[in-house]
Every structure is written in structure tokens, then in C-alpha cells.
Amino acid sequence: MKKGATYFILVLVISLFTLNIYAQRFPAPEFENNHKIPPTQISKAQPAILEYLDIVVFFGVMSLITWVILKKRSRRMVFWISIFSLLYFGFYRKGCICPVGSLQNITMAIFDPHYVIPVTAILFFITPLAFTLLFGRTFCAGVCPLGAIQDLVALRPVSLKPWIRYLLGIIPFIYLGLAVLFAATGTDFIICRYDPFVGFFRHNGTSLMFSIGGILLVTGIFIARPYCRFFCPYGVLLNLVSRVSRRHLTIANGKCINCRLCENSCPFDAIDKPTGLEVKNDNRELVKKLIIYGFITPVLIALTGWTVSRYHGDFAQVNFKVRLAQEVMELKNIESPASLPEEVTAFQSSGTPEEALYKEAQSIIRDFHTGSWIMGGFIGLVLGLTLARLTIYRYRNEYLANKGNCYSCARCIEYCPVKKGD
Amino acid sequence: MDEQKRIKRREFLNKGIRLSIGAGLGVIGVGLITRSASGKAIWQLDPSKCVQCGNCATNCVLQTSAVKCVHVTTMCGYCDLCSGYLRQGAKELNTAAENRLCPTNAIVRTFVEEPYFEYKIVEELCNGCGKCVKNCGSFGNGSLQLQIQQELCLNCNQCAIARACPSQAFSRTDLDTPYLLKGFDELDIGG
Amino acid sequence: MKQKVIIGLSVVLLVAAVILIGRDLFRKSPSYTSTTNYGDDEASMKKVDSTLIGYYKTKVIETGLKDLSGIAVKENRIFVCGNSEVAVFDTSGSRTGGFHTDTANSCIAIYGNAVYVGAGSSVTGFDWAGNKKITLKSVNNKGYITSIAANQHFIFVADAINKRVLKFTTGGEFVQVIGQKDSLTGAPGFIIPSPYFDVSTGGFDDLWIVNPGRLEVENYTESGYMRSSWGEPGAEDNGFTGCCNPAHMALLPDGSFVTYEKGIDKIKLYDAAGRFKCYVGGAGSFRGKRDLQLGKNNLVKDLATDAAGNIYILDAYNTINIFRSIV
């Protein structure tokens, strides 16, 4: 009611204001035959109701899928929920805004005080993480439309050797680092720009988008969920959070009998097999190794940080203002260029002094320098910690879903003969 | 016994990390919600920055761009020889198809009274190329302006046209002020 | 074996995807050049055939002022009006005087000792020291004065919004309206779609008024009868382009006309009979060789001439450019 009243007053004030200004502006001709000047044709903006509905549906589906995975434990239901998500969040809502991209909005909101972030972006970012924190990666299984479309083509999944998985598994970290770097400097939303499947949802996209989408769908027949495993930057966050989740999908619900029927059921190699011998970790050896890694990791961080920061100029080139400043500087030296690029003439007619542009570009380049150091260091940290983790011997005597990598798709549950209970 | 202690320790560690992640999420959520838009944020084109480069027609993710030419009729001069309708350099002064500027013939010209003609844009035909906008702006009153038609716009998280705009004329605005037309807030009387 | 091939191929494809993304993200080529090349059209429209240029620039005076809108010349003194002031420069470029006015000004004209400055819907006559002498008001408060012409007996004021030229005595008394649309006499009236409406006085009983909507310049007697007109729409050198041109006009002592057309930014010289003679300059004649976009401003704000036949052009950069005939 109050919002309606303020809206009405706003419209009234604006119309009065424009009427008043209209009297001062050079007027349209007066027609003798009393011809009325038609109004300017502009359509109304679409109301936010669909966005709010999105949040309600999102929350609802997240709750449903979590219950299905942990309580009902049915692969069938997970599959059909993922189809629903694909149709609703994918083809109906055209895949935008999605939690994967929302991390860029959050980043921009943190670093740019002027950026106004829509509430939907915040909720889309936090909800999957919150659910994951409590129940594991249930988002990936049934709600993410990108995952759902890949699941559909995973017809002949092939198991990958660990070293391939670890090598390709670095890519999401790099992608995350770049996405955060570019979003923080206000340069671009690269996750949206290279979204492989939104082109299919929208029935339109650049040829690059379709190429990547096509590659991922084709390889997805044999390497299941390639985007999720080897590209998705949000998946990095879900992975890390899921490792400490309170509850998680279990294959046999604590009653594993080691029948090995589920061994090859996971297309994503996310099942941790029982280790053979129970070899106690030699504490002294462990401490020695940890100390070694205690030294290696910071060195790695410094090394990768330095290496990546050497490319901060190339990263900065992606930023419009930096590129514009360079063009303006270069063109000053040319006497009479045949034709100036559009952005240079647009800049020259904007009236902003060149010095201001140079200053801003330099400050952005400095931000990129700092950012790329941090990003490089982050990659180094990840490498170091991964190496450290590999040295620790974890004993297992049953088949467990890897808390970090498992998408909770519940395929393995169908193979497990243990009676569903609890 | 050792085993139990180790498991307990791990559980404790996990719990601690869980709590801190939860707290972190909470901080992010609450911190940003205070700065968030309660309404929807939509894309807006500033016609005073627009240089009519033609990228609007080619970069939109939609087949036919959501950017269309809008005719601010109160600014129009109703000229016979509208420079947004007729192209310059025509051999003969008539409204034959080869003399019209719009590549999709989206401008309709109707006679009002001597010497005034009214020009209307057929939205379905307009592709947002901006040729008419450019000429109207330099020769005439600038009553033809490019704007994002909000009914058509998908409101992408990152507008593909915004990324390609040479004058960075795109920005986010909220639902209450979807359109920005130039010529309203200035005493548009030049020298 | 087959599995290895499949895995190998798939990994290669995935790596290819990464490389594609990387290449697209970090490519050096500018991505902002438009695919439509309107720039070429615009450049060719604004191009002036250098063999047809009959004037050269002798002096450039940077006024250092802002928002100038009108220029008038009298005896080696250049008067410019604009942002609430009138400034006087001499032909060597130094400022020799000026005075303050109450409001922003749109046009200026000089005759004898009087300086007439237009602002909004009225014209104020000053003496050269800046003392107010007379005030002329248009038909109503909604008017906008775009041009003033004065001779020994009368002052002619062009009001763009009311689409009339008003005639006053030098004492400030209103005499008559000239050129208004009249169904009885069949006078077609002025078509003024935008605030560009110039008026100049010629020799005895000669009043030249631009009718921009008809793309012609009309000749009236001082009592308001239209004798003749010249000018036609067209993209060739002799025609006026666009919907409403010329935006500015001035008369030279031998009766020829200097016109400025907005849109293509061309300054042309027509002889006394209205035939195209030569170009004075184009967009390339100002501010060095770079063709800068000026947003909503036209390149030329006003034109003036002196008794020797020099042309004074006030451009959008608030610079006075003096041109002299090559002949």
C-alpha cells in the first residue's frame, strides 16, 4: 500500500517535472488541424515477480532434493528433479541468474561500493553453500541446470586415472581466480561470457559459446560432467564447503558390507574405496613431512604468485578503460589517422580530460597487480595443500562417497544392496 | 583409544571450520543485503553517451536486438525532409525505397498537414542499428534515440552489448526509472 | 585400448576448450570497432573537395571563455557573447574589453554604437561600455531569440519559437511582424523545427531571412513583402543538406552569402544571386586534423563578416577563426 502510494507520487512528480521542462524545451510544431502528438512508445519494465518466484522455487527444490538424497535415497527421484530444474531454471528462465555466476556479483559488491547487488544474486549465492554446509553437494545433483544437461549426455562414462583428474582439476581454481579477479576490478563477468550451456537455453549465443558447449556435451558422453569437474568455479567453493558438511550422502548408510557392487557405479570417480592394510601413520614421519610441506607451500605460493603477477598487464588488457587509455595514448602520436576507432571518438566527445583516464587506468593496473599476486598465491596454496594431503594416509574400511567431489547424484545408492533404512 | 581421540579431534576441527564458514556466509549475506536493491536492477542505455556505432544490433544475445529506436515525438520537428527517414545524397528527392535510410524500413511516414509529416517506428521491424538516430542527431533535433525495450530484454547478468559499447553507455538502473531519454533535463536550445 | 583413445581425445577436446576461452579472453585486437562502418559514411559526407575551397585561415583566437554563442564584428573589433557576458577582442587576439550581462545570451548584433544582445525572449541594447539602453520584447515570454540584425533605422529580431521576425525602431518601438504565416496573403510562413533561425540586413531595404525548414534563404523588403528566395535541398555542393539548413548565415559586403550547414559541418559561399561559389571550410578546418565528435554541439556556433570581406567563425571550442579569401 505504501509502496503503491510512493510509486504514484513518483509518477506524478516526474510527469509534472517533465511537463514543466517541456515548456522550456524547443517545442514541437503546433498543428492547425488539432493533430495530437502521439506518445513516445516505450514498454513497461517486467516486474520483479518472476525473480522472487525464482527464489521461492529455488529454495523449495533445494529442500526437496536434499530430503530425497538423504532420506528417501532414490536415484529416480533425483533424476526427475534434475529434469525439472533443467526445464525451469534452464529453458524457462534462460539460465540466468545462476549461482555459478552469482559469485561474480558478490565479488563485485564486495570490492565496488557503488555496485548495487540484487537480492536474488545474494540468495542464489548463499543458499547452495548453506545447504552444502549442512547436507553436502545436493545442489549439483538436482538443481543446477548446467549439471542436469551434462547428466543427460553421460551415457558411456569412463573412469579417469587420478593423475588426469588432479591435473585437469587445477583448471577450476584458475577459472575461479580469474573470475574473482575480473569481477573485483569491474572488468567483466567471464563466467557469464563463457557459459557453455546458456546458448542452448536461450537459443542464441556466440559461436564460441556454442563451440565450448558442443565440446563439453560431446566429451560429456564419455567423461561425465566435464564442466562440473574441470571448469566450474562455484564447484570449487562447494567442494571445499562440502568437505566439512555436517551430513552427506552415504552409499550404504553406515552399513557397508564391502560387496563391491558400487565400485564402478560412479561416473565421476567420486567413491573412495576401502584401503587395504590398516597401516598406522608414523607420527614422526608425518610431522617431518608436514614440516617439509610447511616450507614448500610458502615457497610455492611465492613462486606462483610471482609468476602470475608477471602477466598482470595481459590481464589488465581485458579491462575496457585500460585498453582505451592505451589507444588514446598511441593515437596522440599519429598525425592524422585514417579513421579513429569508435571508442576513442566517443571518449573525446565525452569531455573527460585525458589525465583522468590515465589515472584511472593506472589505478586499475595496480589493482590487477595486487590481484594477480593474490590469485597466483592462491593457486600455489592449493597446489601445496594438495601435495600435503596426498602424503597423509587415511584408512578406510568401507566404500564412502568422497565428501568433496561427490555430487550426491545417488547413482551409487541404486547399486547398494543394503536395505534402505533410517 | 588413539583412534577415538583422533576422530574426536577431526570432528572438532570440522565443526570449527563449519561454524566459521557459516559465520562467513552470514556476514556476507547480511553485509550485502543492506546494500542490495530491493527491487530488480535492469539495464539502461544513456542516449547522450551513445555514438550510434551499430553494435547494439549485432551484440544482443537475442536474435533481434532488444535495443530499439524510440521516437520522442515531443522533440520532433515534423520535417518534410526528415534526415532520419531519408538518406543524404539521394539522386532524387522522393520517398522511394532506395532513398530511405532505415535498412529494415521500420519508419513509417504519414502526412499531417502542410508542411508537417509524422514519423513512427514499427518496433517489430527495428533492429537497433542506429542509422536514423545518428542522422537525426546530427542534422535534426535528436528525437530518435536508442533505448532498451524492457519488455524484450532478458536482463542478463552481464549485458553482451554493454561489454561491446565503445562509449560505455550501458548501466544498471532500478525498475522505477527504466528509460533515460535525452532532451528532457536540459534547456535543449543550442547555438 | 579403445578406452585410452576415447579418454585421450576427450582430454584433448577439453584442453582445446580451455585454449579457445583463453584466446578469446586475452586477444589483443580491439573488440569495439563496430561492424557497420558508419564512420566512413560520416567521413565521406563531411569531406570537402579541397579544390573548391576559396578561403584560408589567417588567424585563430582562443578566447579562453566558455559557452560562447554569438559573434559580431565592427571595425576590427570582434564582439562575442555567451555565458552572461560580452567580450571584445581585437584582430590580433587580445581582449580589449567587454561587460557583464544579466543572463546567458544567445546572439549578438552591432550597429553604430549599439550592441544588441539576445537572451530568451527579449533583446537588450547596450552601448559599447555595457550600459543598458533599450529592451525589446518578443510577442510573448515563450519566445527564443536566435538572431538580430540592425541597420540605421530598424532592428530585426528573429524569434525561433514563435517563428516570426519582429521589426523595431532603433528607439525600441515595435513596428510589425514580418514573414508570419498568413492565409490571406498566402505567405507560407517560416518552418523552424529547431532553434536555428538567422536574419541579416543587406543594403537599402534588403532583409534576408533563412527559412530552414524549406532549405532556402528568403529576401524581404523592410516593410515585410517577400520578393524572392534562393536555395534548394540537395546533397551536391549547391544544395542544402538535411532537414533544416542553413543553421547560420551572414552577408558579405558584396552581397554574397556565407552559410553554415549543421550535420555535415560545411561552410559555403554563395554569390548574391544564390549560386554556389566555393567552400570556406569544413570539419577538417578546425582544431587541427582530427575530426572530433562534438556530442550535441554543432561545429560552428555563429558567423560574422567585416567590411573587408573577411569571415569570422565562432566554433564550438569557443575559438574565433578568421578566414580570408584566397583571391
PDB file of N, CA, C and O in Angstrom, chain C residues 30-66:
ATOM      1  N   PRO C  30      41.408  -4.894 -30.724  1.00  0.00           N
ATOM      2  CA  PRO C  30      40.303  -4.173 -30.082  1.00  0.00           C
ATOM      3  C   PRO C  30      38.986  -4.794 -30.500  1.00  0.00           C
ATOM      4  O   PRO C  30      38.805  -5.175 -31.637  1.00  0.00           O
ATOM      5  N   SER C  31      38.105  -4.905 -29.542  1.00  0.00           N
ATOM      6  CA  SER C  31      36.835  -5.557 -29.845  1.00  0.00           C
ATOM      7  C   SER C  31      35.715  -4.564 -29.999  1.00  0.00           C
ATOM      8  O   SER C  31      34.565  -4.906 -30.049  1.00  0.00           O
ATOM      9  N   TYR C  32      36.058  -3.301 -30.053  1.00  0.00           N
ATOM     10  CA  TYR C  32      34.997  -2.309 -30.046  1.00  0.00           C
ATOM     11  C   TYR C  32      34.724  -1.691 -31.397  1.00  0.00           C
ATOM     12  O   TYR C  32      33.818  -0.911 -31.533  1.00  0.00           O
ATOM     13  N   THR C  33      35.552  -2.013 -32.372  1.00  0.00           N
ATOM     14  CA  THR C  33      35.248  -1.421 -33.693  1.00  0.00           C
ATOM     15  C   THR C  33      33.935  -2.003 -34.169  1.00  0.00           C
ATOM     16  O   THR C  33      33.720  -3.203 -34.125  1.00  0.00           O
ATOM     17  N   SER C  34      33.087  -1.168 -34.614  1.00  0.00           N
ATOM     18  CA  SER C  34      31.754  -1.640 -34.983  1.00  0.00           C
ATOM     19  C   SER C  34      31.827  -2.344 -36.321  1.00  0.00           C
ATOM     20  O   SER C  34      32.746  -2.166 -37.104  1.00  0.00           O
ATOM     21  N   THR C  35      30.832  -3.132 -36.552  1.00  0.00           N
ATOM     22  CA  THR C  35      30.807  -3.896 -37.786  1.00  0.00           C
ATOM     23  C   THR C  35      30.103  -3.135 -38.893  1.00  0.00           C
ATOM     24  O   THR C  35      29.923  -3.633 -39.977  1.00  0.00           O
ATOM     25  N   THR C  36      29.653  -1.956 -38.576  1.00  0.00           N
ATOM     26  CA  THR C  36      28.781  -1.299 -39.539  1.00  0.00           C
ATOM     27  C   THR C  36      29.427  -0.136 -40.270  1.00  0.00           C
ATOM     28  O   THR C  36      28.923   0.343 -41.250  1.00  0.00           O
ATOM     29  N   ASN C  37      30.560   0.355 -39.759  1.00  0.00           N
ATOM     30  CA  ASN C  37      31.283   1.385 -40.526  1.00  0.00           C
ATOM     31  C   ASN C  37      30.465   2.606 -40.859  1.00  0.00           C
ATOM     32  O   ASN C  37      30.503   3.098 -41.974  1.00  0.00           O
ATOM     33  N   TYR C  38      29.695   3.108 -39.887  1.00  0.00           N
ATOM     34  CA  TYR C  38      29.011   4.365 -40.161  1.00  0.00           C
ATOM     35  C   TYR C  38      30.025   5.489 -40.271  1.00  0.00           C
ATOM     36  O   TYR C  38      29.769   6.512 -40.871  1.00  0.00           O
ATOM     37  N   GLY C  39      31.153   5.275 -39.616  1.00  0.00           N
ATOM     38  CA  GLY C  39      32.173   6.321 -39.619  1.00  0.00           C
ATOM     39  C   GLY C  39      32.585   6.706 -41.028  1.00  0.00           C
ATOM     40  O   GLY C  39      32.805   7.860 -41.330  1.00  0.00           O
ATOM     41  N   ASP C  40      32.671   5.691 -41.902  1.00  0.00           N
ATOM     42  CA  ASP C  40      33.065   6.004 -43.277  1.00  0.00           C
ATOM     43  C   ASP C  40      32.024   6.868 -43.958  1.00  0.00           C
ATOM     44  O   ASP C  40      32.356   7.798 -44.675  1.00  0.00           O
ATOM     45  N   ASP C  41      30.740   6.523 -43.719  1.00  0.00           N
ATOM     46  CA  ASP C  41      29.675   7.345 -44.311  1.00  0.00           C
ATOM     47  C   ASP C  41      29.794   8.780 -43.842  1.00  0.00           C
ATOM     48  O   ASP C  41      29.728   9.722 -44.626  1.00  0.00           O
ATOM     49  N   GLU C  42      29.950   8.918 -42.542  1.00  0.00           N
ATOM     50  CA  GLU C  42      30.001  10.257 -41.977  1.00  0.00           C
ATOM     51  C   GLU C  42      31.200  11.012 -42.525  1.00  0.00           C
ATOM     52  O   GLU C  42      31.099  12.176 -42.905  1.00  0.00           O
ATOM     53  N   ALA C  43      32.334  10.327 -42.581  1.00  0.00           N
ATOM     54  CA  ALA C  43      33.541  10.994 -43.059  1.00  0.00           C
ATOM     55  C   ALA C  43      33.370  11.439 -44.505  1.00  0.00           C
ATOM     56  O   ALA C  43      33.780  12.542 -44.870  1.00  0.00           O
ATOM     57  N   SER C  44      32.757  10.590 -45.328  1.00  0.00           N
ATOM     58  CA  SER C  44      32.636  10.978 -46.738  1.00  0.00           C
ATOM     59  C   SER C  44      31.636  12.104 -46.902  1.00  0.00           C
ATOM     60  O   SER C  44      31.790  12.955 -47.771  1.00  0.00           O
ATOM     61  N   MET C  45      30.627  12.128 -46.014  1.00  0.00           N
ATOM     62  CA  MET C  45      29.648  13.211 -46.102  1.00  0.00           C
ATOM     63  C   MET C  45      30.297  14.528 -45.760  1.00  0.00           C
ATOM     64  O   MET C  45      29.999  15.559 -46.350  1.00  0.00           O
ATOM     65  N   LYS C  46      31.198  14.495 -44.769  1.00  0.00           N
ATOM     66  CA  LYS C  46      31.763  15.751 -44.294  1.00  0.00           C
ATOM     67  C   LYS C  46      32.963  16.208 -45.108  1.00  0.00           C
ATOM     68  O   LYS C  46      33.460  17.300 -44.915  1.00  0.00           O
ATOM     69  N   LYS C  47      33.385  15.383 -46.038  1.00  0.00           N
ATOM     70  CA  LYS C  47      34.599  15.717 -46.781  1.00  0.00           C
ATOM     71  C   LYS C  47      34.348  16.893 -47.705  1.00  0.00           C
ATOM     72  O   LYS C  47      33.328  16.969 -48.380  1.00  0.00           O
ATOM     73  N   VAL C  48      35.285  17.801 -47.744  1.00  0.00           N
ATOM     74  CA  VAL C  48      35.184  18.961 -48.623  1.00  0.00           C
ATOM     75  C   VAL C  48      36.245  18.833 -49.700  1.00  0.00           C
ATOM     76  O   VAL C  48      37.419  18.607 -49.397  1.00  0.00           O
ATOM     77  N   ASP C  49      35.841  18.972 -50.940  1.00  0.00           N
ATOM     78  CA  ASP C  49      36.778  18.914 -52.060  1.00  0.00           C
ATOM     79  C   ASP C  49      37.739  20.095 -51.948  1.00  0.00           C
ATOM     80  O   ASP C  49      37.344  21.254 -52.031  1.00  0.00           O
ATOM     81  N   SER C  50      39.015  19.794 -51.750  1.00  0.00           N
ATOM     82  CA  SER C  50      39.946  20.882 -51.460  1.00  0.00           C
ATOM     83  C   SER C  50      40.132  21.824 -52.638  1.00  0.00           C
ATOM     84  O   SER C  50      40.557  22.966 -52.458  1.00  0.00           O
ATOM     85  N   THR C  51      39.808  21.383 -53.850  1.00  0.00           N
ATOM     86  CA  THR C  51      39.956  22.300 -54.986  1.00  0.00           C
ATOM     87  C   THR C  51      38.870  23.366 -54.966  1.00  0.00           C
ATOM     88  O   THR C  51      38.969  24.371 -55.648  1.00  0.00           O
ATOM     89  N   LEU C  52      37.830  23.145 -54.182  1.00  0.00           N
ATOM     90  CA  LEU C  52      36.741  24.105 -54.164  1.00  0.00           C
ATOM     91  C   LEU C  52      36.815  25.060 -52.986  1.00  0.00           C
ATOM     92  O   LEU C  52      35.899  25.839 -52.761  1.00  0.00           O
ATOM     93  N   ILE C  53      37.892  24.976 -52.220  1.00  0.00           N
ATOM     94  CA  ILE C  53      37.986  25.859 -51.059  1.00  0.00           C
ATOM     95  C   ILE C  53      38.553  27.193 -51.502  1.00  0.00           C
ATOM     96  O   ILE C  53      39.620  27.252 -52.109  1.00  0.00           O
ATOM     97  N   GLY C  54      37.834  28.250 -51.196  1.00  0.00           N
ATOM     98  CA  GLY C  54      38.261  29.562 -51.652  1.00  0.00           C
ATOM     99  C   GLY C  54      38.762  30.471 -50.551  1.00  0.00           C
ATOM    100  O   GLY C  54      39.027  31.640 -50.788  1.00  0.00           O
ATOM    101  N   TYR C  55      38.919  29.928 -49.348  1.00  0.00           N
ATOM    102  CA  TYR C  55      39.350  30.789 -48.241  1.00  0.00           C
ATOM    103  C   TYR C  55      40.433  30.087 -47.450  1.00  0.00           C
ATOM    104  O   TYR C  55      40.510  28.871 -47.412  1.00  0.00           O
ATOM    105  N   TYR C  56      41.245  30.866 -46.806  1.00  0.00           N
ATOM    106  CA  TYR C  56      42.260  30.274 -45.948  1.00  0.00           C
ATOM    107  C   TYR C  56      42.199  30.966 -44.586  1.00  0.00           C
ATOM    108  O   TYR C  56      41.778  32.118 -44.463  1.00  0.00           O
ATOM    109  N   LYS C  57      42.670  30.225 -43.575  1.00  0.00           N
ATOM    110  CA  LYS C  57      42.574  30.742 -42.208  1.00  0.00           C
ATOM    111  C   LYS C  57      43.745  31.667 -41.943  1.00  0.00           C
ATOM    112  O   LYS C  57      44.893  31.292 -42.118  1.00  0.00           O
ATOM    113  N   THR C  58      43.454  32.881 -41.535  1.00  0.00           N
ATOM    114  CA  THR C  58      44.555  33.789 -41.246  1.00  0.00           C
ATOM    115  C   THR C  58      44.860  33.886 -39.763  1.00  0.00           C
ATOM    116  O   THR C  58      45.981  34.152 -39.366  1.00  0.00           O
ATOM    117  N   LYS C  59      43.857  33.687 -38.940  1.00  0.00           N
ATOM    118  CA  LYS C  59      44.119  33.857 -37.511  1.00  0.00           C
ATOM    119  C   LYS C  59      43.188  32.975 -36.707  1.00  0.00           C
ATOM    120  O   LYS C  59      42.037  32.753 -37.100  1.00  0.00           O
ATOM    121  N   VAL C  60      43.700  32.485 -35.614  1.00  0.00           N
ATOM    122  CA  VAL C  60      42.871  31.725 -34.679  1.00  0.00           C
ATOM    123  C   VAL C  60      42.993  32.398 -33.323  1.00  0.00           C
ATOM    124  O   VAL C  60      44.095  32.611 -32.836  1.00  0.00           O
ATOM    125  N   ILE C  61      41.874  32.751 -32.756  1.00  0.00           N
ATOM    126  CA  ILE C  61      41.910  33.417 -31.453  1.00  0.00           C
ATOM    127  C   ILE C  61      41.253  32.499 -30.432  1.00  0.00           C
ATOM    128  O   ILE C  61      40.068  32.201 -30.510  1.00  0.00           O
ATOM    129  N   GLU C  62      42.061  32.027 -29.475  1.00  0.00           N
ATOM    130  CA  GLU C  62      41.499  31.228 -28.384  1.00  0.00           C
ATOM    131  C   GLU C  62      40.958  32.190 -27.340  1.00  0.00           C
ATOM    132  O   GLU C  62      41.718  32.899 -26.708  1.00  0.00           O
ATOM    133  N   THR C  63      39.643  32.205 -27.210  1.00  0.00           N
ATOM    134  CA  THR C  63      39.086  33.201 -26.300  1.00  0.00           C
ATOM    135  C   THR C  63      39.309  32.836 -24.843  1.00  0.00           C
ATOM    136  O   THR C  63      39.361  33.705 -23.991  1.00  0.00           O
ATOM    137  N   GLY C  64      39.396  31.548 -24.567  1.00  0.00           N
ATOM    138  CA  GLY C  64      39.518  31.141 -23.173  1.00  0.00           C
ATOM    139  C   GLY C  64      38.225  31.246 -22.414  1.00  0.00           C
ATOM    140  O   GLY C  64      38.190  31.034 -21.205  1.00  0.00           O
ATOM    141  N   LEU C  65      37.148  31.573 -23.098  1.00  0.00           N
ATOM    142  CA  LEU C  65      35.857  31.691 -22.406  1.00  0.00           C
ATOM    143  C   LEU C  65      35.065  30.407 -22.618  1.00  0.00           C
ATOM    144  O   LEU C  65      35.470  29.526 -23.363  1.00  0.00           O
ATOM    145  N   LYS C  66      33.908  30.358 -21.961  1.00  0.00           N
ATOM    146  CA  LYS C  66      33.089  29.149 -22.074  1.00  0.00           C
ATOM    147  C   LYS C  66      31.724  29.485 -22.637  1.00  0.00           C
ATOM    148  O   LYS C  66      31.201  30.567 -22.409  1.00  0.00           O
TER     149      LYS C  66
END
